CSV table of C-alpha atoms in Angstrom, one decimal:
chain,number,residue,atom,x,y,z
Z,1,MET,CA,-32.3,42.9,16.3
Z,2,THR,CA,-28.9,41.4,16.5
Z,3,LYS,CA,-28.4,37.7,16.2
Z,4,LYS,CA,-27.1,35.9,19.4
Z,5,LYS,CA,-24.1,34.3,18.6
Z,6,LEU,CA,-22.7,30.4,19.6
Z,7,VAL,CA,-19.0,29.4,19.3
Z,8,ALA,CA,-18.1,25.8,20.0
Z,9,VAL,CA,-15.0,23.0,20.1
Z,10,THR,CA,-16.0,19.5,19.4
Z,11,ALA,CA,-13.0,17.0,20.0
Z,12,CYS,CA,-13.5,12.9,20.7
Z,13,PRO,CA,-10.8,10.5,21.3
Z,14,THR,CA,-10.5,9.1,17.5
Z,15,GLY,CA,-11.3,12.8,15.9
Z,16,ILE,CA,-13.6,11.0,13.5
Z,17,ALA,CA,-17.1,10.1,14.4
Z,18,HIS,CA,-18.1,11.8,17.4
Z,19,THR,CA,-16.3,15.0,16.7
Z,20,PHE,CA,-18.1,15.8,13.3
Z,21,MET,CA,-21.6,14.7,15.1
Z,22,ALA,CA,-21.5,16.7,17.5
Z,23,ALA,CA,-20.7,19.7,15.6
Z,24,LYS,CA,-23.1,19.1,12.9
Z,25,LYS,CA,-25.9,19.0,15.9
Z,26,ILE,CA,-24.4,22.1,16.9
Z,27,GLN,CA,-24.8,23.8,13.7
Z,28,SER,CA,-28.0,22.5,12.9
Z,29,TRP,CA,-29.4,23.9,16.1
Z,30,ALA,CA,-28.3,27.0,16.2
Z,31,GLU,CA,-29.2,27.4,12.6
Z,32,GLN,CA,-32.6,26.5,13.3
Z,33,ASN,CA,-33.0,29.0,16.0
Z,34,ASN,CA,-31.7,31.6,13.9
Z,35,TYR,CA,-28.3,32.2,16.2
Z,36,GLU,CA,-24.8,33.0,14.3
Z,37,VAL,CA,-22.6,30.0,15.1
Z,38,LYS,CA,-19.0,29.1,14.6
Z,39,VAL,CA,-17.9,25.5,15.5
Z,40,GLU,CA,-13.9,24.6,15.7
Z,41,THR,CA,-13.2,20.6,15.2
Z,42,GLN,CA,-10.2,19.4,16.5
Z,43,GLY,CA,-10.4,15.8,14.7
Z,44,SER,CA,-8.3,13.4,13.2
Z,45,ASP,CA,-7.4,15.8,10.2
Z,46,GLY,CA,-6.2,18.6,12.4
Z,47,VAL,CA,-7.6,21.8,13.8
Z,48,LYS,CA,-10.6,23.2,11.5
Z,49,ASN,CA,-12.5,26.1,11.6
Z,50,ARG,CA,-10.1,27.6,14.5
Z,51,LEU,CA,-12.0,30.0,17.0
Z,52,THR,CA,-9.9,33.4,17.5
Z,53,ALA,CA,-9.9,36.0,20.3
Z,54,GLN,CA,-12.4,37.8,18.9
Z,55,ASP,CA,-14.9,34.9,18.3
Z,56,ILE,CA,-14.7,33.9,21.9
Z,57,ALA,CA,-14.8,37.4,23.3
Z,58,THR,CA,-18.0,38.3,21.2
Z,59,ALA,CA,-19.8,34.9,21.8
Z,60,ASP,CA,-23.2,35.2,24.0
Z,61,GLY,CA,-22.2,31.3,24.8
Z,62,VAL,CA,-19.7,28.7,24.4
Z,63,VAL,CA,-19.8,24.9,24.2
Z,64,LEU,CA,-17.2,22.6,24.9
Z,65,ALA,CA,-18.4,19.2,23.6
Z,66,ILE,CA,-15.1,17.2,23.7
Z,67,ASP,CA,-13.9,13.9,25.5
Z,68,VAL,CA,-10.0,14.6,25.4
Z,69,PRO,CA,-7.8,17.7,26.3
Z,70,ILE,CA,-7.9,20.1,23.3
Z,71,MET,CA,-5.3,22.4,22.0
Z,72,ASP,CA,-5.2,25.9,23.3
Z,73,MET,CA,-7.5,25.3,26.3
Z,74,GLU,CA,-6.1,28.3,27.7
Z,75,ARG,CA,-8.4,30.1,25.5
Z,76,PHE,CA,-11.6,29.6,27.2
Z,77,ASP,CA,-10.4,30.5,30.7
Z,78,ASN,CA,-12.9,33.4,31.1
Z,79,ALA,CA,-15.4,32.1,28.7
Z,80,ASN,CA,-17.7,30.2,31.2
Z,81,PRO,CA,-18.0,27.3,29.1
Z,82,VAL,CA,-20.9,24.4,29.1
Z,83,LYS,CA,-18.4,21.5,28.9
Z,84,VAL,CA,-20.1,18.0,27.9
Z,85,ARG,CA,-18.9,15.0,26.5
Z,86,THR,CA,-19.8,14.7,22.9
Z,87,GLN,CA,-21.9,11.6,22.9
Z,88,GLU,CA,-24.1,13.2,25.9
Z,89,LEU,CA,-24.3,16.5,23.7
Z,90,ILE,CA,-25.5,14.3,20.4
Z,91,LYS,CA,-28.0,12.8,22.5
Z,92,ASN,CA,-29.4,15.5,24.6
Z,93,PHE,CA,-28.4,18.8,22.5
Z,94,ASN,CA,-32.3,20.0,22.5
Z,95,ASP,CA,-32.2,19.9,26.4
Z,96,LEU,CA,-28.5,21.0,26.7
Z,97,LEU,CA,-27.8,23.6,24.2
Z,98,PRO,CA,-30.4,26.1,25.5
Z,99,THR,CA,-28.7,26.4,28.9
Z,100,VAL,CA,-25.9,28.1,26.9
Z,101,PHE,CA,-27.1,31.8,26.7
Z,102,SER,CA,-28.6,31.5,30.5
Z,103,ARG,CA,-24.8,31.0,32.2
Z,104,GLY,CA,-24.6,35.0,32.5
Z,105,LYS,CA,-21.5,35.4,29.7
Z,106,GLU,CA,-21.4,38.9,28.9
Z,107,LYS,CA,-19.8,40.3,25.9
Z,108,SER,CA,-16.7,42.8,26.9
Z,109,ASP,CA,-17.6,46.7,26.1
Z,110,ALA,CA,-14.3,46.4,24.0
Z,111,SER,CA,-15.1,42.9,22.4
Z,112,GLU,CA,-15.9,45.0,19.0
Z,113,ASN,CA,-12.5,46.4,19.2
Z,114,ILE,CA,-10.5,43.4,20.0
Z,115,VAL,CA,-7.7,43.4,17.2
Z,116,GLU,CA,-6.2,39.9,16.7
Z,117,GLU,CA,-2.5,40.0,17.8
Z,118,LYS,CA,-0.5,39.2,14.9
Z,119,ARG,CA,2.4,37.4,15.2
Z,120,SER,CA,5.9,37.4,13.1
Z,121,ALA,CA,6.8,34.0,11.2
Z,122,TYR,CA,9.6,33.9,14.0
Z,123,GLN,CA,7.0,34.0,16.9
Z,124,VAL,CA,5.2,31.3,15.4
Z,125,ALA,CA,8.0,29.0,14.7
Z,126,ILE,CA,9.4,29.7,18.3
Z,127,GLY,CA,6.1,28.6,19.6
Z,128,HIS,CA,5.9,25.3,17.6
Z,129,ILE,CA,9.6,24.7,18.8
Z,130,MET,CA,8.8,25.7,22.5
Z,131,THR,CA,5.7,23.2,22.2
Z,132,GLY,CA,8.2,20.4,21.1
Z,133,ILE,CA,10.8,21.3,23.7
Z,134,SER,CA,8.2,21.4,26.4
Z,135,TYR,CA,7.2,17.6,25.6
Z,136,MET,CA,10.9,16.8,25.1
Z,137,LEU,CA,12.0,17.9,28.4
Z,138,PRO,CA,9.9,15.1,30.8
Z,139,VAL,CA,11.6,12.6,28.8
Z,140,VAL,CA,15.4,14.0,29.4
Z,141,VAL,CA,14.4,14.5,33.2
Z,142,LEU,CA,13.2,10.8,33.6
Z,143,GLY,CA,15.9,9.1,31.7
Z,144,GLY,CA,18.4,11.0,33.5
Z,145,LEU,CA,16.6,10.3,36.9
Z,146,LEU,CA,16.7,6.5,36.1
Z,147,MET,CA,20.3,6.9,35.2
Z,148,ALA,CA,21.1,8.8,38.2
Z,149,VAL,CA,19.5,6.2,40.6
Z,150,ALA,CA,21.6,3.4,38.9
Z,151,LYS,CA,24.7,5.3,39.1
Z,152,ILE,CA,24.2,6.3,42.5
Z,153,THR,CA,23.6,3.0,43.8
Z,154,GLY,CA,26.7,1.5,41.8
Z,155,GLU,CA,28.6,3.4,43.9
Z,156,PHE,CA,27.7,1.3,46.6
Z,157,ILE,CA,27.3,-2.0,45.6
Z,158,ASP,CA,27.7,-4.2,42.5
Z,159,ILE,CA,24.5,-3.7,39.9
Z,160,SER,CA,25.4,-6.0,37.5
Z,161,GLY,CA,22.6,-8.1,36.6
Z,162,THR,CA,20.1,-6.6,38.7
Z,163,PRO,CA,17.1,-4.6,38.0
Z,164,ILE,CA,18.9,-1.5,38.9
Z,165,GLN,CA,21.5,-2.2,35.7
Z,166,THR,CA,18.2,-2.3,34.0
Z,167,LEU,CA,17.0,1.2,35.2
Z,168,ASP,CA,20.3,2.3,34.0
Z,169,LYS,CA,20.0,0.9,30.5
Z,170,LEU,CA,16.4,2.2,30.3
Z,171,GLY,CA,17.3,5.4,31.3
Z,172,PHE,CA,19.9,5.8,28.3
Z,173,MET,CA,17.2,4.2,25.8
Z,174,THR,CA,14.6,7.1,27.1
Z,175,ILE,CA,16.6,9.6,26.6
Z,176,LYS,CA,17.4,8.5,23.0
Z,177,PHE,CA,13.9,9.3,22.3
Z,178,MET,CA,14.2,13.0,22.9
Z,179,TYR,CA,14.3,14.1,19.5
Z,180,PRO,CA,11.4,11.5,18.3
Z,181,ILE,CA,9.4,13.2,20.9
Z,182,PHE,CA,10.5,16.7,20.1
Z,183,ALA,CA,9.4,16.2,16.2
Z,184,ALA,CA,6.3,14.8,17.1
Z,185,TYR,CA,5.2,17.5,19.2
Z,186,LEU,CA,6.5,20.2,17.0
Z,187,ALA,CA,4.7,18.9,14.3
Z,188,TYR,CA,1.3,18.2,16.4
Z,189,SER,CA,1.6,22.0,17.6
Z,190,ILE,CA,1.2,22.7,13.7
Z,191,ALA,CA,-1.1,20.2,12.3
Z,192,GLY,CA,-2.5,18.2,15.3
Z,193,LYS,CA,-2.7,14.7,15.7
Z,194,PRO,CA,-2.2,13.6,12.2
Z,195,ALA,CA,1.1,15.0,12.4
Z,196,LEU,CA,2.1,13.0,15.6
Z,197,VAL,CA,3.9,9.6,14.0
Z,198,PRO,CA,5.0,10.7,10.8
Z,199,ALA,CA,7.2,13.5,12.6
Z,200,PHE,CA,8.1,10.9,15.7
Z,201,ILE,CA,9.5,8.6,12.8
Z,202,GLY,CA,11.3,11.4,11.3
Z,203,GLY,CA,12.6,12.1,14.8
Z,204,ILE,CA,13.9,8.5,15.0
Z,205,MET,CA,15.8,8.7,12.0
Z,206,SER,CA,17.6,11.8,13.2
Z,207,ASP,CA,19.5,10.1,15.7
Z,208,GLU,CA,21.6,7.3,16.7
Z,209,VAL,CA,18.3,5.2,17.4
Z,210,TYR,CA,18.3,5.0,13.6
Z,211,LYS,CA,22.2,4.5,12.9
Z,212,ARG,CA,22.2,1.4,15.5
Z,213,PHE,CA,18.6,-0.5,14.3
Z,214,PHE,CA,20.1,-0.2,10.8
Z,215,ASP,CA,23.8,-1.0,11.3
Z,216,LEU,CA,24.6,2.0,9.3
Z,217,GLU,CA,28.3,2.7,9.0
Z,218,GLY,CA,30.0,6.2,8.6
Z,219,TRP,CA,26.3,7.9,9.1
Z,220,ALA,CA,26.3,10.8,10.7
Z,221,PRO,CA,22.8,11.9,12.7
Z,222,SER,CA,21.2,15.4,11.8
Z,223,GLY,CA,20.3,15.9,15.6
Z,224,PHE,CA,18.5,18.5,17.0
Z,225,PHE,CA,18.4,20.7,13.6
Z,226,GLY,CA,17.2,17.5,11.8
Z,227,ALA,CA,14.4,17.1,14.0
Z,228,ILE,CA,13.3,20.6,14.0
Z,229,ALA,CA,13.5,20.4,10.2
Z,230,ILE,CA,11.3,17.4,9.9
Z,231,GLY,CA,8.9,18.5,12.5
Z,232,PHE,CA,8.1,21.8,10.4
Z,233,LEU,CA,8.1,19.7,7.0
Z,234,VAL,CA,5.8,17.2,8.5
Z,235,GLY,CA,3.4,19.4,10.5
Z,236,TYR,CA,3.4,21.9,7.4
Z,237,LEU,CA,2.7,19.1,4.9
Z,238,VAL,CA,0.0,17.3,7.2
Z,239,ARG,CA,-2.0,20.9,7.2
Z,240,TYR,CA,-1.7,21.4,3.8
Z,241,LEU,CA,-2.8,18.0,2.5
Z,242,ASN,CA,-5.8,17.9,5.1
Z,243,ASP,CA,-6.6,21.7,3.8
Z,244,THR,CA,-6.5,20.7,0.0
Z,245,ILE,CA,-7.5,17.6,-0.4
Z,246,LYS,CA,-11.5,17.8,-0.5
Z,247,VAL,CA,-13.8,14.6,0.2
Z,248,LYS,CA,-17.0,13.8,1.7
Z,249,GLN,CA,-17.4,13.4,5.2
Z,250,GLU,CA,-18.2,10.0,5.1
Z,251,LEU,CA,-14.7,9.7,3.1
Z,252,THR,CA,-12.6,11.7,5.8
Z,253,THR,CA,-11.8,8.6,7.5
Z,254,LEU,CA,-9.8,7.1,4.2
Z,255,LYS,CA,-8.3,10.8,4.1
Z,256,THR,CA,-7.1,11.0,7.5
Z,257,MET,CA,-6.0,7.3,8.0
Z,258,LEU,CA,-4.5,6.5,4.8
Z,259,LEU,CA,-4.3,8.9,2.3
Z,260,VAL,CA,-2.4,11.8,4.3
Z,261,PRO,CA,-0.4,9.1,6.1
Z,262,ALA,CA,0.9,7.6,3.1
Z,263,VAL,CA,1.9,10.7,1.2
Z,264,THR,CA,3.5,12.4,4.4
Z,265,GLY,CA,5.3,8.9,5.3
Z,266,VAL,CA,6.7,8.7,1.6
Z,267,ILE,CA,7.9,12.5,1.4
Z,268,MET,CA,9.3,12.5,5.0
Z,269,VAL,CA,11.5,9.1,4.6
Z,270,LEU,CA,12.9,10.9,1.4
Z,271,ALA,CA,13.5,14.0,2.8
Z,272,MET,CA,15.2,12.5,5.9
Z,273,GLU,CA,17.4,10.2,3.8
Z,274,TYR,CA,18.3,12.5,1.0
Z,275,VAL,CA,18.4,15.8,2.1
Z,276,ILE,CA,17.9,16.8,6.1
Z,277,ASN,CA,20.4,13.9,7.2
Z,278,PRO,CA,22.9,14.5,4.8
Z,279,PHE,CA,23.0,18.2,5.3
Z,280,PHE,CA,23.1,18.5,9.0
Z,281,GLY,CA,24.7,15.4,9.6
Z,282,ALA,CA,27.6,16.9,7.6
Z,283,VAL,CA,27.5,20.1,9.7
Z,284,ASN,CA,27.5,18.2,12.8
Z,285,ILE,CA,30.5,16.1,11.6
Z,286,ALA,CA,32.2,19.4,10.6
Z,287,MET,CA,31.4,21.2,13.8
Z,288,ILE,CA,32.6,17.9,16.0
Z,289,ASN,CA,35.9,17.6,13.8
Z,290,LEU,CA,36.5,21.5,14.2
Z,291,PHE,CA,36.3,21.6,17.9
Z,292,THR,CA,37.9,17.9,18.2
Z,293,GLU,CA,40.8,19.1,16.5
Z,294,ALA,CA,41.5,22.4,18.3
Z,295,GLY,CA,41.9,20.0,21.1
Z,296,ASP,CA,41.5,21.6,24.6
Z,297,ALA,CA,41.0,25.0,23.5
Z,298,GLY,CA,38.3,23.6,21.2
Z,299,ARG,CA,36.3,22.2,24.3
Z,300,GLY,CA,36.7,25.5,26.2
Z,301,VAL,CA,35.3,27.3,22.9
Z,302,TYR,CA,32.2,24.9,22.5
Z,303,SER,CA,31.6,24.9,26.5
Z,304,MET,CA,31.7,28.8,26.4
Z,305,VAL,CA,28.9,28.7,23.7
Z,306,ILE,CA,26.7,26.3,25.5
Z,307,ALA,CA,26.9,27.9,28.3
Z,308,ALA,CA,26.6,31.7,27.1
Z,309,GLY,CA,23.6,30.5,25.5
Z,310,THR,CA,21.8,28.4,28.4
Z,311,ALA,CA,22.3,31.2,30.6
Z,312,PHE,CA,21.0,33.9,28.4
Z,313,ASP,CA,17.3,33.4,28.9
Z,314,LEU,CA,17.1,31.5,31.8
Z,315,GLY,CA,14.5,28.6,30.5
Z,316,GLY,CA,13.6,30.3,27.4
Z,317,PRO,CA,13.9,29.3,23.6
Z,318,ILE,CA,17.7,30.0,23.6
Z,319,ASN,CA,18.3,28.0,26.6
Z,320,LYS,CA,16.6,25.0,25.5
Z,321,ALA,CA,18.0,25.4,21.5
Z,322,ALA,CA,21.8,25.2,23.4
Z,323,GLY,CA,21.0,22.3,26.1
Z,324,SER,CA,19.2,20.4,23.2
Z,325,VAL,CA,22.4,20.8,20.9
Z,326,ALA,CA,24.6,20.1,23.9
Z,327,LEU,CA,22.4,16.8,24.5
Z,328,GLY,CA,22.4,15.5,21.1
Z,329,LEU,CA,26.5,15.8,20.7
Z,330,ASN,CA,27.1,14.5,24.0
Z,331,GLY,CA,29.6,11.6,23.6
Z,332,MET,CA,30.1,12.4,20.3
Z,333,GLY,CA,33.7,13.3,21.0
Z,334,ASP,CA,36.2,13.5,23.7
Z,335,GLY,CA,35.4,17.1,24.3
Z,336,PHE,CA,31.7,17.0,24.0
Z,337,ASP,CA,29.7,16.4,27.2
Z,338,LEU,CA,27.3,18.2,29.3
Z,339,ILE,CA,29.3,20.4,31.7
Z,340,ALA,CA,28.5,23.7,30.0
Z,341,ARG,CA,24.9,22.8,29.7
Z,342,GLU,CA,24.4,21.9,33.5
Z,343,LEU,CA,26.8,24.5,35.2
Z,344,GLY,CA,24.6,27.1,32.8
Z,345,ILE,CA,21.2,25.9,34.2
Z,346,VAL,CA,22.6,26.1,38.1
Z,347,ILE,CA,25.1,29.1,38.0
Z,348,PRO,CA,22.7,32.0,37.9
Z,349,PRO,CA,20.2,31.0,40.2
Z,350,ILE,CA,22.6,29.9,42.7
Z,351,GLY,CA,24.4,33.4,42.1
Z,352,VAL,CA,21.0,35.4,42.9
Z,353,GLY,CA,20.3,33.1,45.9
Z,354,LEU,CA,24.2,33.7,47.1
Z,355,ALA,CA,23.5,37.5,46.7
Z,356,ALA,CA,20.2,37.6,48.7
Z,357,PHE,CA,21.8,35.8,51.8
Z,358,LEU,CA,25.1,38.0,51.8
Z,359,ASP,CA,23.1,41.1,51.3
Z,360,GLY,CA,23.6,43.5,54.3
Z,361,LYS,CA,26.5,41.0,55.8
Z,362,PHE,CA,29.3,43.6,54.1
Z,363,ARG,CA,27.4,46.7,53.3
Z,364,ARG,CA,24.2,48.2,53.4
Z,365,ARG,CA,21.0,46.3,52.4
Z,366,VAL,CA,19.9,46.8,48.4
Z,367,PHE,CA,17.6,44.3,48.3
Z,368,SER,CA,14.3,44.5,49.7
Z,369,ARG,CA,12.9,41.8,51.7
Z,370,GLU,CA,10.5,40.4,48.8
Z,371,GLU,CA,13.9,40.2,46.5
Z,372,GLN,CA,15.4,38.5,49.1
Z,373,THR,CA,12.7,35.9,49.7
Z,374,ILE,CA,12.7,35.4,45.9
Z,375,GLY,CA,16.8,35.2,45.9
Z,376,LYS,CA,16.6,32.7,48.4
Z,377,THR,CA,13.7,30.4,46.6
Z,378,SER,CA,16.1,31.0,43.5
Z,379,LEU,CA,18.7,29.3,45.4
Z,380,MET,CA,16.8,26.4,46.1
Z,381,LEU,CA,15.4,25.7,42.7
Z,382,GLY,CA,19.1,26.4,41.6
Z,383,MET,CA,20.0,23.3,43.6
Z,384,ILE,CA,17.7,21.4,42.2
Z,385,GLY,CA,18.7,22.3,38.4
Z,386,ILE,CA,15.9,25.2,37.4
Z,387,SER,CA,17.2,28.1,36.4
Z,388,GLU,CA,13.8,30.5,36.2
Z,389,GLY,CA,14.3,31.3,39.9
Z,390,ALA,CA,16.6,34.3,38.7
Z,391,ILE,CA,14.3,35.7,36.2
Z,392,PRO,CA,12.8,38.4,38.7
Z,393,PHE,CA,16.2,40.0,38.9
Z,394,ILE,CA,16.3,39.9,35.0
Z,395,LEU,CA,13.2,41.5,34.6
Z,396,LYS,CA,14.0,44.5,37.1
Z,397,ASN,CA,17.6,45.0,35.6
Z,398,PRO,CA,17.9,43.5,32.4
Z,399,LYS,CA,21.5,44.6,32.5
Z,400,MET,CA,22.1,41.7,34.7
Z,401,ILE,CA,22.0,39.5,31.5
Z,402,PRO,CA,25.6,39.7,30.9
Z,403,ILE,CA,26.6,39.4,34.0
Z,404,MET,CA,24.5,35.7,34.1
Z,405,ILE,CA,26.3,34.9,31.0
Z,406,LEU,CA,29.7,36.0,32.4
Z,407,GLY,CA,29.5,34.0,35.4
Z,408,SER,CA,28.2,30.8,33.7
Z,409,ILE,CA,31.4,31.2,31.4
Z,410,ILE,CA,33.6,31.7,34.1
Z,411,GLY,CA,32.1,28.8,36.1
Z,412,THR,CA,32.4,26.6,33.1
Z,413,GLN,CA,35.9,27.5,31.7
Z,414,LEU,CA,37.3,26.6,35.3
Z,415,ALA,CA,35.8,23.3,34.8
Z,416,VAL,CA,37.0,22.7,31.6
Z,417,VAL,CA,40.9,24.0,32.9
Z,418,LEU,CA,40.1,21.3,35.8
Z,419,ASN,CA,39.4,18.7,33.4
Z,420,VAL,CA,35.6,17.8,34.7
Z,421,TYR,CA,33.5,16.0,32.7
Z,422,GLN,CA,29.5,15.2,33.0
Z,423,SER,CA,27.7,12.9,30.7
Z,424,LEU,CA,24.3,12.6,32.7
Z,425,PRO,CA,21.8,15.3,31.8
Z,426,LEU,CA,21.4,16.2,35.6
Z,427,PRO,CA,21.9,19.7,36.7
Z,428,ALA,CA,20.6,18.9,40.1
Z,429,VAL,CA,22.9,19.0,42.7
Z,430,TRP,CA,22.6,15.0,43.3
Z,431,GLY,CA,24.1,15.0,39.4
Z,432,TRP,CA,27.2,16.9,41.0
Z,433,PHE,CA,28.4,13.8,42.7
Z,434,LEU,CA,28.3,11.6,39.6
Z,435,SER,CA,30.6,14.0,37.5
Z,436,SER,CA,34.5,13.0,37.1
Z,437,ASP,CA,35.3,15.3,39.6
Z,438,PRO,CA,32.9,16.2,42.2
Z,439,VAL,CA,34.8,18.4,44.2
Z,440,SER,CA,35.9,20.4,41.3
Z,441,TYR,CA,32.8,20.5,39.8
Z,442,THR,CA,31.4,22.1,43.3
Z,443,ILE,CA,34.1,24.6,43.2
Z,444,SER,CA,33.1,25.4,39.4
Z,445,VAL,CA,29.7,26.1,40.6
Z,446,LEU,CA,30.4,28.3,43.7
Z,447,VAL,CA,33.2,30.3,41.6
Z,448,GLY,CA,31.0,31.2,38.8
Z,449,SER,CA,27.8,31.8,41.1
Z,450,GLY,CA,30.1,33.5,43.6
Z,451,PHE,CA,31.1,36.5,40.6
Z,452,ILE,CA,27.3,36.6,40.0
Z,453,ALA,CA,26.4,37.5,43.5
Z,454,ALA,CA,29.2,39.7,44.2
Z,455,ALA,CA,28.5,41.7,40.6
Z,456,LEU,CA,24.8,42.1,41.8
Z,457,LEU,CA,25.4,43.5,45.2
Z,458,LEU,CA,28.1,45.9,43.6
Z,459,CYS,CA,26.0,46.9,40.7
Z,460,THR,CA,22.5,47.2,42.5
Z,461,LYS,CA,22.5,50.7,44.2
Z,462,PRO,CA,21.3,50.9,47.7
Z,463,GLU,CA,17.9,52.9,48.4
Z,464,SER,CA,16.7,54.5,51.3
Z,465,SER,CA,13.3,52.5,50.7
Z,466,LYS,CA,14.7,49.1,51.0
Z,467,ALA,CA,14.3,47.4,54.3
């Protein structure tokens, strides 16, 4: 007779005591009752005994004994798990655990044939980077909004010495923590909580915050690429140390709270000080000098590259990487501002929206009613600085990607020619009015978006089935 299978995840706020106590209770109960069992712990030493998709799919029962949000919670969307706090499970496991198998979870007929999806090293790396970026973006958004409130208010009244001026300074300071947050959560994606703080400190060392605090002369920040490097280094170092250093369970606290942080901290500082910052700092300085010495042409080429990358995948990894580079180099020289990033974000969705509004006005309709609705939504999203609204049109016709890129480049190059600058990370419409020349900025948006709209309408063939 086949044994029933039980899988579980345990996690408590500190990741030390209740996490492992709950895991032990589940393990012991299952073994006593002759059940197959696998328990994943998300503790202070990272994720251990990780449940795979096959483990979850083939289980007869799933238990989540958790007090905090856990990593990859979406794995259990269709598993109908028993959710309980760790302390409650520890106290009442004899009453709670027998209910797991009566929740109606059935194995999939194809569960035995599930093959765990293998991801390439590139896909794994991009996944970790996108996790870091997803936590970094709210920092940039909030910092930008605080500065925007201050700047807009300052257009009408004198904010010197007022709380509004404090908002401006706080917004600037907040944005300076984007790389520490990015590095911290990139490392967290790899090794969990133990990697957060060391990578956060490494992220601080990658940017201007470190230079200003230590009053370093002639020091160049390693920026976005330095934050990527230290995030991966800390993440995999912490994972390696937690996996290879074996101690008794009662000594786990000493390992995770003393030994691993000490080793990681020392290696992190040495790596940042003598390898990562010198190398990527030199790369950044060389790039800045190259584009600065080229004058207006240098600014044009730099803006073209950032605009193309930003428009390439409409919110994907290339978009985020290009934007992060622009944010890091913002203000590093006369030709380094955020105009290309901002226009590359808004021009594609606004262009799609204009195409939807113009469809049928000058020639036979080429978009269905559904597509016109999506296009109008894309326009609204573009006005608030979200480019993902244009994605449905790209999915339908990937050949439109070059059009999105070209439209963004055209709008950006026009802004460069018109000598428009934007130093605030505010692609939304209210940020346009805080640029050096709001009228020329708006004209650049309209020209780039207009090109995309015209190209979409001309390159999409009318179909009799479209209303």
